[in-house]
Short mmCIF file of C-alpha atoms and ligand atoms in Angstrom, two decimals:
data_model
loop_
_atom_site.label_atom_id
_atom_site.label_comp_id
_atom_site.label_asym_id
_atom_site.label_seq_id
_atom_site.Cartn_x
_atom_site.Cartn_y
_atom_site.Cartn_z
CA UNK J 55 -58.02 -79.02 94.01
CA UNK J 56 -57.37 -76.76 97.01
CA UNK J 57 -60.03 -74.17 97.43
CA UNK J 58 -57.83 -71.46 99.01
CA UNK J 59 -56.39 -68.16 97.78
CA UNK J 60 -52.82 -67.94 98.18
CA UNK J 61 -50.15 -65.02 98.47
CA UNK J 62 -46.47 -65.74 98.11
CA UNK J 63 -43.94 -63.26 99.35
CA UNK J 64 -40.47 -64.01 98.00
CA UNK J 65 -42.06 -65.77 95.06
CA UNK J 66 -38.79 -65.69 92.97
CA UNK J 67 -36.58 -67.39 95.64
CA UNK J 68 -35.69 -70.88 96.46
CA UNK J 69 -38.70 -71.49 98.79
CA UNK J 70 -41.03 -69.17 96.83
CA UNK J 71 -40.75 -70.99 93.47
CA UNK J 72 -41.23 -74.41 95.22
CA UNK J 73 -44.36 -73.18 96.94
CA UNK J 74 -45.75 -71.87 93.64
CA UNK J 75 -44.93 -75.35 92.20
CA UNK J 76 -46.98 -76.88 94.87
CA UNK J 77 -49.88 -74.37 94.33
CA UNK J 78 -49.93 -75.24 90.66
CA UNK J 79 -49.81 -79.01 91.26
CA UNK J 80 -52.60 -78.93 93.90
CA UNK J 81 -54.71 -76.38 91.89
CA UNK J 82 -54.70 -73.54 94.50
CA UNK J 83 -55.28 -70.04 93.21
CA UNK J 84 -52.38 -67.51 93.63
CA UNK J 85 -53.75 -64.01 94.02
CA UNK J 86 -50.61 -62.08 95.02
CA UNK J 87 -46.88 -62.51 94.48
CA UNK J 88 -44.00 -60.27 95.65
CA UNK J 89 -40.18 -60.08 95.33
CA UNK J 90 -37.45 -57.60 95.40
CA UNK J 91 -36.23 -57.08 91.82
CA UNK J 92 -36.19 -60.22 89.68
CA UNK J 93 -38.65 -58.96 87.19
CA UNK J 94 -37.84 -61.57 84.47
CA UNK J 95 -39.05 -64.27 86.76
CA UNK J 96 -41.89 -62.19 88.11
CA UNK J 97 -43.17 -61.68 84.50
CA UNK J 98 -43.14 -65.44 83.98
CA UNK J 99 -45.04 -66.03 87.22
CA UNK J 100 -47.61 -63.40 86.32
CA UNK J 101 -48.26 -64.95 83.02
CA UNK J 102 -48.39 -68.45 84.59
CA UNK J 103 -50.48 -67.67 87.66
CA UNK J 104 -52.41 -64.56 86.82
CA UNK J 105 -52.34 -62.92 90.34
CA UNK J 106 -54.30 -59.85 90.94
CA UNK J 107 -51.46 -58.09 92.49
CA UNK J 108 -47.57 -58.27 92.07
CA UNK J 109 -45.56 -56.23 94.63
CA UNK J 110 -42.00 -55.30 93.65
CA UNK J 111 -39.79 -53.84 96.37
CA UNK J 112 -37.33 -52.08 93.89
CA UNK J 113 -39.38 -49.14 92.49
CA UNK J 114 -37.37 -48.90 89.21
CA UNK J 115 -37.82 -52.61 88.62
CA UNK J 116 -41.50 -52.20 89.35
CA UNK J 117 -41.86 -49.56 86.56
CA UNK J 118 -40.23 -51.87 84.12
CA UNK J 119 -42.32 -54.75 84.94
CA UNK J 120 -45.60 -52.65 84.66
CA UNK J 121 -44.56 -51.83 81.07
CA UNK J 122 -43.80 -55.50 80.39
CA UNK J 123 -47.16 -56.86 81.68
CA UNK J 124 -49.37 -54.00 80.61
CA UNK J 125 -51.34 -56.52 78.50
CA UNK J 126 -52.33 -58.56 81.61
CA UNK J 127 -54.86 -57.78 84.45
CA UNK J 128 -52.09 -57.89 87.15
CA UNK J 129 -51.67 -54.65 89.23
CA UNK J 130 -47.97 -53.84 89.94
CA UNK J 131 -47.46 -52.32 93.39
CA UNK J 132 -44.07 -50.69 93.97
CA UNK J 133 -41.96 -50.36 97.14
CA UNK J 134 -41.50 -52.12 100.46
CA UNK J 135 -44.33 -50.36 102.18
CA UNK J 136 -46.65 -51.17 99.11
CA UNK J 137 -45.89 -54.79 99.66
CA UNK J 138 -46.79 -54.70 103.35
CA UNK J 139 -49.99 -52.70 102.60
CA UNK J 140 -51.05 -54.91 99.68
CA UNK J 141 -50.53 -58.24 101.55
CA UNK J 142 -52.62 -56.94 104.60
CA UNK J 143 -55.43 -55.80 102.05
CA UNK J 144 -55.28 -58.78 99.68
CA UNK J 145 -58.03 -61.52 99.54
CA UNK J 146 -55.58 -64.36 100.31
CA UNK J 147 -56.60 -67.03 102.85
CA UNK J 148 -52.94 -67.97 103.43
CA UNK J 149 -49.86 -65.92 103.00
CA UNK J 150 -46.50 -67.51 102.59
CA UNK J 151 -43.56 -65.35 103.82
CA UNK J 152 -40.46 -66.57 101.98
CA UNK J 153 -38.67 -63.30 101.83
CA UNK J 154 -35.05 -63.64 102.87
CA UNK J 155 -33.53 -61.80 105.80
CA UNK J 156 -34.77 -59.13 108.21
CA UNK J 157 -36.88 -57.63 105.49
CA UNK J 158 -39.37 -60.40 106.15
CA UNK J 159 -40.33 -58.97 109.55
CA UNK J 160 -42.65 -56.12 108.57
CA UNK J 161 -44.57 -58.29 106.09
CA UNK J 162 -44.94 -60.95 108.81
CA UNK J 163 -46.44 -58.26 111.14
CA UNK J 164 -48.60 -56.90 108.28
CA UNK J 165 -50.10 -60.34 107.66
CA UNK J 166 -50.83 -61.27 111.22
CA UNK J 167 -52.10 -57.70 111.94
CA UNK J 168 -54.59 -58.35 109.20
CA UNK J 169 -55.79 -61.59 110.93
CA UNK J 170 -54.62 -63.79 108.01
CA UNK J 171 -52.91 -67.21 108.33
CA UNK J 172 -49.16 -66.93 107.84
CA UNK J 173 -47.09 -69.71 106.47
CA UNK J 174 -43.74 -68.76 107.76
CA UNK J 175 -40.50 -69.65 106.09
CA UNK J 176 -38.79 -66.30 107.05
CA UNK J 177 -37.14 -67.52 110.27
CA UNK J 178 -35.65 -64.11 110.83
CA UNK J 179 -39.14 -62.69 111.75
CA UNK J 180 -39.09 -64.96 114.81
CA UNK J 181 -35.38 -64.46 115.60
CA UNK J 182 -35.70 -60.62 115.62
CA UNK J 183 -39.05 -60.14 117.10
CA UNK J 184 -40.65 -63.53 118.29
CA UNK J 185 -42.45 -62.02 121.20
CA UNK J 186 -44.00 -59.24 119.08
CA UNK J 187 -44.81 -61.61 116.29
CA UNK J 188 -46.69 -63.99 118.70
CA UNK J 189 -48.44 -61.05 120.37
CA UNK J 190 -49.71 -59.67 117.05
CA UNK J 191 -50.77 -63.07 115.92
CA UNK J 192 -52.75 -63.65 119.33
CA UNK J 193 -54.27 -60.08 119.28
CA UNK J 194 -55.49 -60.59 115.66
CA UNK J 195 -56.68 -64.26 115.94
CA UNK J 196 -54.16 -65.16 113.34
CA UNK J 197 -52.43 -68.49 112.94
CA UNK J 198 -48.74 -69.20 112.18
CA UNK J 199 -47.89 -72.41 110.20
CA UNK J 200 -44.18 -73.09 110.16
CA UNK J 201 -42.60 -73.80 106.82
CA UNK J 202 -39.07 -74.19 107.82
CA UNK J 203 -38.68 -78.01 107.49
CA UNK J 204 -37.54 -78.71 111.11
CA UNK J 205 -40.26 -76.43 112.57
CA UNK J 206 -42.88 -78.01 110.37
CA UNK J 207 -41.81 -81.46 111.60
CA UNK J 208 -41.84 -80.31 115.23
CA UNK J 209 -45.33 -78.85 114.65
CA UNK J 210 -46.54 -82.20 113.42
CA UNK J 211 -44.79 -84.18 116.24
CA UNK J 212 -46.31 -81.85 118.92
CA UNK J 213 -49.82 -83.20 117.92
CA UNK J 214 -49.01 -86.41 119.82
CA UNK J 215 -49.17 -85.28 123.37
CA UNK J 216 -49.84 -82.18 125.61
CA UNK J 217 -47.34 -79.44 125.96
CA UNK J 218 -46.84 -80.25 129.61
CA UNK J 219 -45.92 -83.79 128.55
CA UNK J 220 -43.04 -82.62 126.30
CA UNK J 221 -39.54 -83.30 127.65
CA UNK J 222 -37.54 -81.87 124.80
CA UNK J 223 -37.42 -80.87 121.23
CA UNK J 224 -34.81 -82.68 119.04
CA UNK J 225 -33.78 -80.28 116.23
CA UNK J 226 -31.90 -82.23 113.54
CA UNK J 227 -29.09 -80.71 111.42
CA UNK J 228 -27.32 -82.03 108.39
CA UNK J 229 -23.92 -80.84 109.65
CA UNK J 230 -23.30 -79.18 106.33
CA UNK J 231 -20.45 -79.76 103.88
CA UNK J 232 -17.76 -79.42 106.50
CA UNK J 233 -18.89 -82.06 109.05
CA UNK J 234 -15.91 -83.60 110.78
CA UNK J 235 -13.56 -80.83 110.21
CA UNK J 236 -11.92 -78.84 113.05
CA UNK J 237 -12.10 -74.98 113.43
CA UNK J 238 -8.49 -74.77 112.16
CA UNK J 239 -9.14 -76.76 109.10
CA UNK J 240 -12.13 -74.46 108.18
CA UNK J 241 -9.91 -71.39 108.04
CA UNK J 242 -9.34 -71.34 104.36
CA UNK J 243 -12.39 -73.11 102.85
CA UNK J 244 -13.61 -71.65 99.56
CA UNK J 245 -16.98 -70.21 98.73
CA UNK J 246 -17.55 -73.01 96.19
CA UNK J 247 -17.01 -75.78 98.79
CA UNK J 248 -19.32 -73.91 101.22
CA UNK J 249 -22.11 -73.69 98.76
CA UNK J 250 -21.92 -77.37 97.89
CA UNK J 251 -24.50 -78.62 100.49
CA UNK J 252 -24.66 -82.37 100.76
CA UNK J 253 -28.53 -82.79 101.09
CA UNK J 254 -30.56 -79.54 100.46
CA UNK J 255 -30.75 -77.13 97.53
CA UNK J 256 -31.40 -73.68 98.97
CA UNK J 257 -30.62 -69.91 98.41
CA UNK J 258 -26.99 -68.91 98.84
CA UNK J 259 -27.29 -67.07 102.29
CA UNK J 260 -28.95 -70.11 104.10
CA UNK J 261 -26.50 -72.48 102.36
CA UNK J 262 -23.58 -70.62 104.11
CA UNK J 263 -25.47 -70.56 107.33
CA UNK J 264 -25.89 -74.38 107.03
CA UNK J 265 -22.09 -74.72 106.71
CA UNK J 266 -21.33 -72.55 109.74
CA UNK J 267 -24.38 -74.04 111.73
CA UNK J 268 -25.54 -70.53 112.11
CA UNK J 269 -28.83 -71.71 110.48
CA UNK J 270 -29.35 -74.27 113.27
CA UNK J 271 -28.51 -71.42 115.75
CA UNK J 272 -31.22 -69.16 114.15
CA UNK J 273 -33.62 -72.25 114.15
CA UNK J 274 -33.14 -72.77 118.00
CA UNK J 275 -34.43 -69.14 118.56
CA UNK J 276 -37.17 -69.69 115.95
CA UNK J 277 -38.28 -72.83 117.74
CA UNK J 278 -38.33 -71.05 121.12
CA UNK J 279 -40.86 -68.62 119.87
CA UNK J 280 -42.94 -70.76 117.60
CA UNK J 281 -43.44 -73.43 120.40
CA UNK J 282 -43.11 -71.34 123.57
CA UNK J 283 -40.27 -73.39 124.91
CA UNK J 284 -36.91 -72.34 126.67
CA UNK J 285 -33.53 -72.69 124.88
CA UNK J 286 -32.52 -75.62 127.30
CA UNK J 287 -35.51 -77.66 126.14
CA UNK J 288 -34.01 -77.73 122.51
CA UNK J 289 -31.30 -80.13 121.69
CA UNK J 290 -29.49 -80.22 118.46
CA UNK J 291 -28.44 -83.43 116.80
CA UNK J 292 -26.44 -84.04 113.69
CA UNK J 293 -28.25 -86.24 111.27
CA UNK J 294 -26.40 -86.48 107.99
CA UNK J 295 -29.13 -87.97 105.78
CA UNK J 296 -31.77 -85.13 106.39
CA UNK J 297 -34.52 -87.60 106.44
CA UNK J 298 -35.72 -87.18 110.02
CA UNK J 299 -36.53 -83.42 110.01
CA UNK J 300 -36.88 -83.11 113.80
CA UNK J 301 -38.40 -84.93 116.84
CA UNK J 302 -40.24 -84.36 119.99
CA UNK J 303 -39.36 -86.42 123.12
CA UNK J 304 -42.08 -86.85 125.59
CA UNK J 305 -41.92 -87.42 129.45
CA UNK J 306 -42.40 -91.13 128.96
CA UNK J 307 -39.36 -91.17 126.78
CA UNK J 308 -41.34 -91.82 123.63
CA UNK J 309 -39.88 -89.96 120.66
CA UNK J 310 -42.00 -88.89 117.86
CA UNK J 311 -40.27 -87.98 114.59
CA UNK J 312 -41.30 -86.85 111.12
CA UNK J 313 -39.49 -88.22 108.15
CA UNK J 314 -39.44 -87.66 104.33
CA UNK J 315 -37.03 -87.12 101.58
CA UNK J 316 -35.53 -83.63 101.98
CA UNK J 317 -37.66 -81.42 99.72
CA UNK J 318 -39.02 -78.08 100.80
CA UNK J 319 -42.27 -78.60 98.77
CA UNK J 320 -43.50 -80.94 101.60
CA UNK J 321 -43.61 -78.21 104.39
CA UNK J 322 -45.01 -75.95 101.72
CA UNK J 323 -47.78 -78.43 101.03
CA UNK J 324 -48.41 -79.16 104.65
CA UNK J 325 -49.16 -75.42 105.18
CA UNK J 326 -51.34 -75.27 102.14
CA UNK J 327 -53.53 -78.18 102.87
CA UNK J 328 -53.55 -77.92 106.73
CA UNK J 329 -55.35 -79.23 108.70
CA UNK J 330 -55.83 -81.85 106.00
CA UNK J 331 -53.36 -83.77 103.86
CA UNK J 332 -53.53 -84.40 100.21
CA UNK J 333 -51.83 -86.35 97.36
CA UNK J 334 -48.02 -86.15 97.39
CA UNK J 335 -45.99 -83.80 95.29
CA UNK J 336 -42.79 -85.14 96.52
CA UNK J 337 -41.23 -88.77 95.89
CA UNK J 338 -41.66 -91.47 98.34
CA UNK J 339 -39.06 -92.00 101.05
CA UNK J 340 -37.01 -95.22 100.62
CA UNK J 341 -36.11 -96.19 104.13
CA UNK J 342 -33.78 -98.98 102.93
CA UNK J 343 -31.58 -96.43 100.83
CA UNK J 344 -29.19 -95.52 103.68
CA UNK J 345 -28.87 -96.06 107.39
CA UNK J 346 -30.04 -93.13 109.61
CA UNK J 347 -27.30 -91.77 111.90
CA UNK J 348 -27.21 -89.24 114.62
CA UNK J 349 -24.50 -87.69 116.67
CA UNK J 350 -23.70 -84.59 118.86
CA UNK J 351 -22.64 -81.37 117.02
CA UNK J 352 -19.07 -80.18 117.35
CA UNK J 353 -19.48 -76.72 118.90
CA UNK J 354 -15.74 -76.01 118.98
CA UNK J 355 -15.53 -76.44 115.16
CA UNK J 356 -18.85 -74.60 114.73
CA UNK J 357 -18.96 -71.88 117.33
CA UNK J 358 -21.87 -70.04 115.68
CA UNK J 359 -24.08 -72.69 117.28
CA UNK J 360 -23.03 -71.98 120.91
CA UNK J 361 -22.97 -68.18 120.11
CA UNK J 362 -26.72 -68.37 119.02
CA UNK J 363 -27.54 -70.34 122.25
CA UNK J 364 -25.86 -67.48 124.28
CA UNK J 365 -28.03 -64.96 122.40
CA UNK J 366 -31.11 -67.02 122.78
CA UNK J 367 -30.61 -67.24 126.68
CA UNK J 368 -29.94 -63.58 126.97
CA UNK J 369 -32.66 -62.56 124.68
CA UNK J 370 -33.57 -58.83 124.05
CA UNK J 371 -31.61 -57.43 121.21
CA UNK J 372 -28.89 -60.11 121.07
CA UNK J 373 -30.67 -62.46 118.63
CA UNK J 374 -31.14 -59.49 116.34
CA UNK J 375 -27.55 -58.42 116.65
CA UNK J 376 -26.49 -62.08 115.95
CA UNK J 377 -28.72 -62.27 112.84
CA UNK J 378 -27.55 -58.83 111.47
CA UNK J 379 -23.89 -59.39 111.97
CA UNK J 380 -24.05 -62.80 110.49
CA UNK J 381 -26.03 -61.54 107.40
CA UNK J 382 -23.44 -58.86 106.86
CA UNK J 383 -20.42 -61.40 107.38
CA UNK J 384 -21.95 -63.83 105.02
CA UNK J 385 -22.40 -61.10 102.47
CA UNK J 386 -18.78 -60.22 102.84
CA UNK J 387 -17.78 -63.86 102.74
CA UNK J 388 -19.62 -64.35 99.49
CA UNK J 389 -17.82 -61.34 98.01
CA UNK J 390 -14.50 -62.89 98.88
CA UNK J 391 -13.64 -60.23 101.38
CA UNK J 392 -13.29 -62.25 104.50
CA UNK J 393 -12.52 -65.84 105.43
CA UNK J 394 -14.98 -68.67 106.57
CA UNK J 395 -14.04 -68.40 110.25
CA UNK J 396 -14.27 -64.57 110.13
CA UNK J 397 -17.94 -65.04 109.89
CA UNK J 398 -17.89 -66.19 113.54
CA UNK J 399 -15.23 -63.60 114.69
CA UNK J 400 -17.27 -60.75 113.26
CA UNK J 401 -20.62 -61.94 114.72
CA UNK J 402 -19.19 -62.59 118.10
CA UNK J 403 -17.54 -59.22 118.36
CA UNK J 404 -20.76 -57.57 117.16
CA UNK J 405 -22.80 -59.39 119.80
CA UNK J 406 -20.27 -58.62 122.48
CA UNK J 407 -20.41 -54.87 121.69
CA UNK J 408 -24.28 -54.59 121.53
CA UNK J 409 -26.08 -52.84 124.41
CA UNK J 410 -28.86 -55.24 125.21
CA UNK J 411 -32.45 -54.07 126.07
CA UNK J 412 -35.04 -56.39 127.58
CA UNK J 413 -38.29 -56.60 125.53
CA UNK J 414 -37.35 -54.18 122.76
CA UNK J 415 -40.05 -52.61 120.62
CA UNK J 416 -39.80 -52.77 116.81
CA UNK J 417 -38.14 -49.37 116.50
CA UNK J 418 -35.32 -50.57 118.84
CA UNK J 419 -34.99 -53.88 116.91
CA UNK J 420 -34.78 -52.24 113.53
CA UNK J 421 -32.13 -49.75 115.00
CA UNK J 422 -30.05 -52.59 116.55
CA UNK J 423 -30.24 -54.38 113.12
CA UNK J 424 -28.87 -51.22 111.42
CA UNK J 425 -26.03 -50.67 114.05
CA UNK J 426 -25.06 -54.26 114.15
CA UNK J 427 -24.78 -54.46 110.44
CA UNK J 428 -22.64 -51.30 110.27
CA UNK J 429 -20.46 -52.60 113.09
CA UNK J 430 -19.96 -55.90 111.37
CA UNK J 431 -19.08 -54.40 108.05
CA UNK J 432 -16.53 -52.07 109.80
CA UNK J 433 -14.85 -55.16 111.43
CA UNK J 434 -13.66 -56.23 107.95
CA UNK J 435 -11.16 -53.32 108.03
CA UNK J 436 -9.76 -54.35 111.37
CA UNK J 437 -7.35 -57.36 111.98
CA UNK J 438 -10.15 -59.64 112.79
CA UNK J 439 -8.10 -62.74 112.28
CA UNK J 440 -5.34 -61.55 114.70
CA UNK J 441 -7.19 -62.92 117.71
CA UNK J 442 -8.35 -59.47 118.88
CA UNK J 443 -11.84 -60.74 119.54
P1 NDP W 265 -33.69 -66.65 98.25
O1 NDP W 265 -32.62 -65.74 98.39
O2 NDP W 265 -33.75 -67.85 97.39
O3 NDP W 265 -35.02 -65.87 97.84
C1 NDP W 265 -35.29 -64.72 98.61
C2 NDP W 265 -36.75 -64.09 98.11
O4 NDP W 265 -37.04 -62.93 98.80
C3 NDP W 265 -36.62 -63.70 96.65
O5 NDP W 265 -37.90 -63.84 96.03
C4 NDP W 265 -36.32 -62.21 96.72
O6 NDP W 265 -36.63 -61.49 95.70
C5 NDP W 265 -37.20 -61.88 97.96
N1 NDP W 265 -36.78 -60.57 98.64
C6 NDP W 265 -35.60 -60.38 99.25
N2 NDP W 265 -35.67 -59.09 99.82
C7 NDP W 265 -36.86 -58.64 99.57
C8 NDP W 265 -37.61 -57.37 99.90
N3 NDP W 265 -36.89 -56.50 100.66
N4 NDP W 265 -38.82 -57.29 99.56
C9 NDP W 265 -39.52 -58.21 98.80
N5 NDP W 265 -38.97 -59.29 98.47
C10 NDP W 265 -37.58 -59.58 98.91
O7 NDP W 265 -34.07 -67.29 99.90
P2 NDP W 265 -34.57 -68.55 100.32
O8 NDP W 265 -35.88 -69.11 99.34
O9 NDP W 265 -33.43 -69.51 100.39
O10 NDP W 265 -35.03 -68.23 101.65
C11 NDP W 265 -36.20 -67.57 101.99
C12 NDP W 265 -36.51 -67.48 103.46
O11 NDP W 265 -36.96 -68.89 104.02
C13 NDP W 265 -35.29 -67.33 104.43
O12 NDP W 265 -35.65 -66.55 105.54
C14 NDP W 265 -34.69 -68.59 104.71
O13 NDP W 265 -33.99 -68.64 106.04
C15 NDP W 265 -35.93 -69.48 104.85
N6 NDP W 265 -35.85 -70.93 104.62
C16 NDP W 265 -35.36 -71.32 103.47
C17 NDP W 265 -35.25 -72.65 103.10
C18 NDP W 265 -34.60 -73.04 101.80
O14 NDP W 265 -34.75 -74.35 101.40
N7 NDP W 265 -34.19 -72.24 100.92
C19 NDP W 265 -35.55 -73.60 104.10
C20 NDP W 265 -36.06 -73.12 105.37
C21 NDP W 265 -36.16 -71.81 105.57
P3 NDP W 265 -35.59 -61.34 94.37
O15 NDP W 265 -35.47 -62.73 93.69
O16 NDP W 265 -36.24 -60.42 93.49
O17 NDP W 265 -34.25 -60.83 94.98
MG1 MG W 266 -34.49 -75.42 108.32
#
């Protein structure tokens, strides 16, 4: 039994449901859950976990849920601000942020501002405002435990030496469903093929990002801020089996890796039991099942990766513009409004047109997010595929 009180933001999502599963298996008490509008699942979770508070971003959905669970002791808190306030005030020792997209940023700051330990799955928090997130954590003595599987792996590998002894971080990448194809061959790929990820089962947005390698691009920026390293110290390697979750190479050329079957419940569990470990909730790894292979990524076929590196190097608002344009483009792609490679064209054009600012504040970041999203949606109307980028 884990004697900790847990809050889970994004409890109805792919990561959130797996974290709740781990909490249940290890007997941790869930005191707060939050999501956007999936009240059918929230009601089920309220009856199963009996949290004191359930925050629902969509206010109409919150009213309906309040009626549906009127027979329970769970308080329903409506609205985005309500979610941020209730998570800052709640009695949880550990808060998982598994909200998707840029809406994860303000809850991250609310949790850290309250000095609570944050188990961070929402990579966008670090991409948009890594410096501000780290500053808020430091000022309030709060700790961040990475839940993104690669970053959880790096966090563990970094325990094998001093920071000054690290030569590079090796971020592994499955390569997604289109590994081996050229940019031209990717022009007409269908949404169904894009969502058919070879090794991980995840939410739709991140599954598309795994196919374009934008996910790895976002993870480079996330790693820079989580571990305080420059972009040149982070190398990406394609590893089709998703067994080695990432590695750290030290100055003596020793490479430390973390391996397991690909299952998000493990990083969820690591954060829950940290600094200890406890009985497994995931299956054992069979190292004889398949050979482990590694190769360089093809940045010509997957230019979202090099575009992310460019944004990471420039810093300021460019990572935010990259993320916002990509979120908008993925949304249009999933609606069948643009082609697969247009995700890159639209993101590149948006980044190019962004007026960068060094060390932006939260207001400037949120404004950039809004403008970049608008710009990206507007590019759908133009002849983006005619090479005008
Ligand atoms: P999903 O789309 O499956 O779930 C998103 C969750 O966030 C849902 O609970 C959703 O609620 C909630 N949500 C969305 N917007 C809001 C909002 N404005 N206020 C409150 N709740 C909100 O996403 P994933 O679980 O796939 O991903 C979550 C985060 O974790 C992302 O940042 C992703 O990059 C990261 N991540 C995911 C991995 C994975 O395996 N899926 C792996 C590593 C990182 P509702 O259901 O009501 O819409
Ligand atoms: Mg990851």
